[in-house]
mmCIF file of C-alpha atoms in Angstrom:
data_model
loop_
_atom_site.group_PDB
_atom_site.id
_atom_site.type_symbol
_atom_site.label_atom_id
_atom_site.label_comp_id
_atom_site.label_asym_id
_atom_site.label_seq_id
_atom_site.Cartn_x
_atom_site.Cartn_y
_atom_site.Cartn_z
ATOM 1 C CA UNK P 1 154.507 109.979 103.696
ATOM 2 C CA UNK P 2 155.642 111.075 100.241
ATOM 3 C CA UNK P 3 154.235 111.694 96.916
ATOM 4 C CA UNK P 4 154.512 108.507 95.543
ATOM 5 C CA UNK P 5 153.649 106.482 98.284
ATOM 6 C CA UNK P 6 150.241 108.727 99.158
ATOM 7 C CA UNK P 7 149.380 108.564 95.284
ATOM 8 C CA UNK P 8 149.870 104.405 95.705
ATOM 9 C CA UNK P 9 147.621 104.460 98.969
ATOM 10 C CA UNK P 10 145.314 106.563 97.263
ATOM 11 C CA UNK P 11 144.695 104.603 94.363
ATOM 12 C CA UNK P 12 145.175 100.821 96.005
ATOM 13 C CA UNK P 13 141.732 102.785 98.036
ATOM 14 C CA UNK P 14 140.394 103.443 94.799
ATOM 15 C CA UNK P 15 140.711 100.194 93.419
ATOM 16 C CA UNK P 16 139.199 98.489 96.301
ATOM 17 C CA UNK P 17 136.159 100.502 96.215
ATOM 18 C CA UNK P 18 135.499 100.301 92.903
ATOM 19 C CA UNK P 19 136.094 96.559 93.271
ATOM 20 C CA UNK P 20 133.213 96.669 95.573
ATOM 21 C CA UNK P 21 130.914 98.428 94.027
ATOM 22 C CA UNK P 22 131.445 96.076 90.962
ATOM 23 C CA UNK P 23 130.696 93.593 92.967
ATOM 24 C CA UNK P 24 127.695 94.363 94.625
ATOM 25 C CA UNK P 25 124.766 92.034 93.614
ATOM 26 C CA UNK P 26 122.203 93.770 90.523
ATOM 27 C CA UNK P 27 118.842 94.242 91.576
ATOM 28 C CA UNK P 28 116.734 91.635 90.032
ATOM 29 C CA UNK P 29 114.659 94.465 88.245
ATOM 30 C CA UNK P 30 117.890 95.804 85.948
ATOM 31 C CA UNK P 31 117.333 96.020 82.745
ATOM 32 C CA UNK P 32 115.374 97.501 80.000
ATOM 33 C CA UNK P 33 111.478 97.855 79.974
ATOM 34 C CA UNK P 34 108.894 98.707 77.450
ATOM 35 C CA UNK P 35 105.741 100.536 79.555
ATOM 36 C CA UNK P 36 102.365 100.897 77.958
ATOM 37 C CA UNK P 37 100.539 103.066 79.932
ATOM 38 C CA UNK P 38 96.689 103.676 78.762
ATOM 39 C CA UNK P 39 94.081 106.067 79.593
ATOM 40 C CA UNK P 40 90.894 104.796 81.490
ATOM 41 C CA UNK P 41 89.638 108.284 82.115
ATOM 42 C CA UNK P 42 90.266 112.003 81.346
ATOM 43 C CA UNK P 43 91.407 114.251 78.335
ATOM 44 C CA UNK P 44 94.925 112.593 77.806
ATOM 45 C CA UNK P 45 96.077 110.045 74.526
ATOM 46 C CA UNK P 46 94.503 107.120 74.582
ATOM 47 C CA UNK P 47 97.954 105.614 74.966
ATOM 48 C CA UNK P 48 101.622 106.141 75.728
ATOM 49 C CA UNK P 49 104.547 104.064 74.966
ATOM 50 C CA UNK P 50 108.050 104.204 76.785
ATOM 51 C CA UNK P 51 110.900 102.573 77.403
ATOM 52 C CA UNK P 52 112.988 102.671 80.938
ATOM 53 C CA UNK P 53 116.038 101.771 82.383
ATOM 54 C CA UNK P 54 116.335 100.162 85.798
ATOM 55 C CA UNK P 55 119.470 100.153 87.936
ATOM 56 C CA UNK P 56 119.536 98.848 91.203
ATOM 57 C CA UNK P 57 116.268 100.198 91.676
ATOM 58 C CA UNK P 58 116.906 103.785 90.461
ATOM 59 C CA UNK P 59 115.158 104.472 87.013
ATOM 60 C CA UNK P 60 115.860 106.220 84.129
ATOM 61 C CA UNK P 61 113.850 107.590 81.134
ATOM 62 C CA UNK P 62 115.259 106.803 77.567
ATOM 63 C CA UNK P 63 113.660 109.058 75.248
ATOM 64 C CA UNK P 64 112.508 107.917 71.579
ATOM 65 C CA UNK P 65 113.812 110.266 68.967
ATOM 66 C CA UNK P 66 111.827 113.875 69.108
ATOM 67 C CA UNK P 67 110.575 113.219 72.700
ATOM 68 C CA UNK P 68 110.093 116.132 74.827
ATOM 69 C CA UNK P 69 112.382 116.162 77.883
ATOM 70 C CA UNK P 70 111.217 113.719 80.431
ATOM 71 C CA UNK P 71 112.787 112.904 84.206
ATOM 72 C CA UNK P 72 111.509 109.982 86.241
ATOM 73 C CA UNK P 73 112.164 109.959 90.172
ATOM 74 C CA UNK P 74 111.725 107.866 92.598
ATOM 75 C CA UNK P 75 112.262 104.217 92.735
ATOM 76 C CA UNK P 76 111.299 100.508 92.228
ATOM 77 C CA UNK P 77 111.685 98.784 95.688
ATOM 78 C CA UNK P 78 113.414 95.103 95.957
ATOM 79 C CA UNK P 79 110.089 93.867 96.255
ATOM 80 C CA UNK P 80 109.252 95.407 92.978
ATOM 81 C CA UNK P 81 106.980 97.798 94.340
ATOM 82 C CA UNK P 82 106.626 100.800 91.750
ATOM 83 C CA UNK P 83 106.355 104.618 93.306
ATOM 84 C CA UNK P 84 107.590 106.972 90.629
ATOM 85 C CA UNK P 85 106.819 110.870 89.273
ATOM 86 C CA UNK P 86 106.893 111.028 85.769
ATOM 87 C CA UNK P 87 107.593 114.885 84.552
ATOM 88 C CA UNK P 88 107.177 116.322 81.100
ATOM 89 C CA UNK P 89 107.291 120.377 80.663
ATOM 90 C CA UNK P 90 104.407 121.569 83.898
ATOM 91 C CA UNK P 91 103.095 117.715 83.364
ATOM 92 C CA UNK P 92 103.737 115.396 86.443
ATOM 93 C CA UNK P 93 102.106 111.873 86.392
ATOM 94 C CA UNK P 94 102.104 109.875 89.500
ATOM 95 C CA UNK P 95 102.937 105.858 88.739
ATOM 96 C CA UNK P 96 102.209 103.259 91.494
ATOM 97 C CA UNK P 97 102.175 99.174 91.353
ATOM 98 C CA UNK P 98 104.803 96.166 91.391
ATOM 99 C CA UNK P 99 107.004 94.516 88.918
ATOM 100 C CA UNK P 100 107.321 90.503 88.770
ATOM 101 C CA UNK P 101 109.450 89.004 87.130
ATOM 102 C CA UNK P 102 110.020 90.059 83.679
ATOM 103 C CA UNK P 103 106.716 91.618 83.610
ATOM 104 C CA UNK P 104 104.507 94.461 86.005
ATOM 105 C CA UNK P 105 101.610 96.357 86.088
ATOM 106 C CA UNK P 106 99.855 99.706 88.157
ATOM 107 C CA UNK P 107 98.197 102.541 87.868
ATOM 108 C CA UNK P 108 98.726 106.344 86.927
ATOM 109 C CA UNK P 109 97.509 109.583 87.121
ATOM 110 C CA UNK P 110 97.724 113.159 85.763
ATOM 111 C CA UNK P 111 96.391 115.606 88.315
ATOM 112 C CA UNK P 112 96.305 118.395 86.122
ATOM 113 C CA UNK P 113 94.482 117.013 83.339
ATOM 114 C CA UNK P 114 92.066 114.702 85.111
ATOM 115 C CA UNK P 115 93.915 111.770 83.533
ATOM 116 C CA UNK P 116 93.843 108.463 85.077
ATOM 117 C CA UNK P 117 94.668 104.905 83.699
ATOM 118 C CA UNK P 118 96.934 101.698 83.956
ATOM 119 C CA UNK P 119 100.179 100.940 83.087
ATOM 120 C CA UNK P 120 101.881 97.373 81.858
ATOM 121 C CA UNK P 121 105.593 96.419 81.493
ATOM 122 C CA UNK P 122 107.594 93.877 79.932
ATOM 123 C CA UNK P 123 111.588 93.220 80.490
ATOM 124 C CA UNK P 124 113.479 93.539 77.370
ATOM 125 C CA UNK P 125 117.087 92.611 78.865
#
């Protein structure tokens, strides 16, 4: 096979996998969210406010201007079941419970600190 023809196989591959990725179906949890989380117990803030990204159940932190680096991992299921680890600097808070809709709601903790609390989200877009 020559040059040309391998570059046309190559791409006409290309395209058709991109083609399917576009089309795979969005998780019904994409989009923006604004979390609350507040403190029921412990030595943290009273409250926190954040806002995350959700694609096809992988999250993403977006940070407010001046935040401290942040990374979120782990994932909302396609139940809506929320299991994430929240890490700032030696910080890592544990976030469990289930989005619904355009809204959801959980718990949290911070090991370290003896921080505990709940957390509430609403879909933005």
């Amino acid at each position: 096979m020559n040059l040309a023809k391998s570059t046309a196989v190559a791409l006409g591959l290309g395209m058709t996998l991109i083609g399917g990725a576009m089309a795979a179906p969005a998780s019904k949890h994409d989009g923006t969210w604004s979390v609350r989380m507040v403190t029921d117990s412990g030595i943290c803030d009273a409250s926190y406010n954040y806002s995350i990204a959700i694609d096809n159940g992988n999250v993403r932190y977006i940070p407010a201007p001046g935040d401290s680096p942040t990374t979120v991992s782990g994932q909302i299921g396609p139940n809506g079941a929320v299991d994430l680890d929240i890490r700032r600097s030696i910080a890592k808070v544990d976030a469990n419970g289930r989005l619904s809709g355009k809204s959801g709601a959980g718990t949290w903790q911070l090991g370290m600190l003896g921080c505990a609390g709940r957390w509430t989200a609403q879909k933005r877009a």
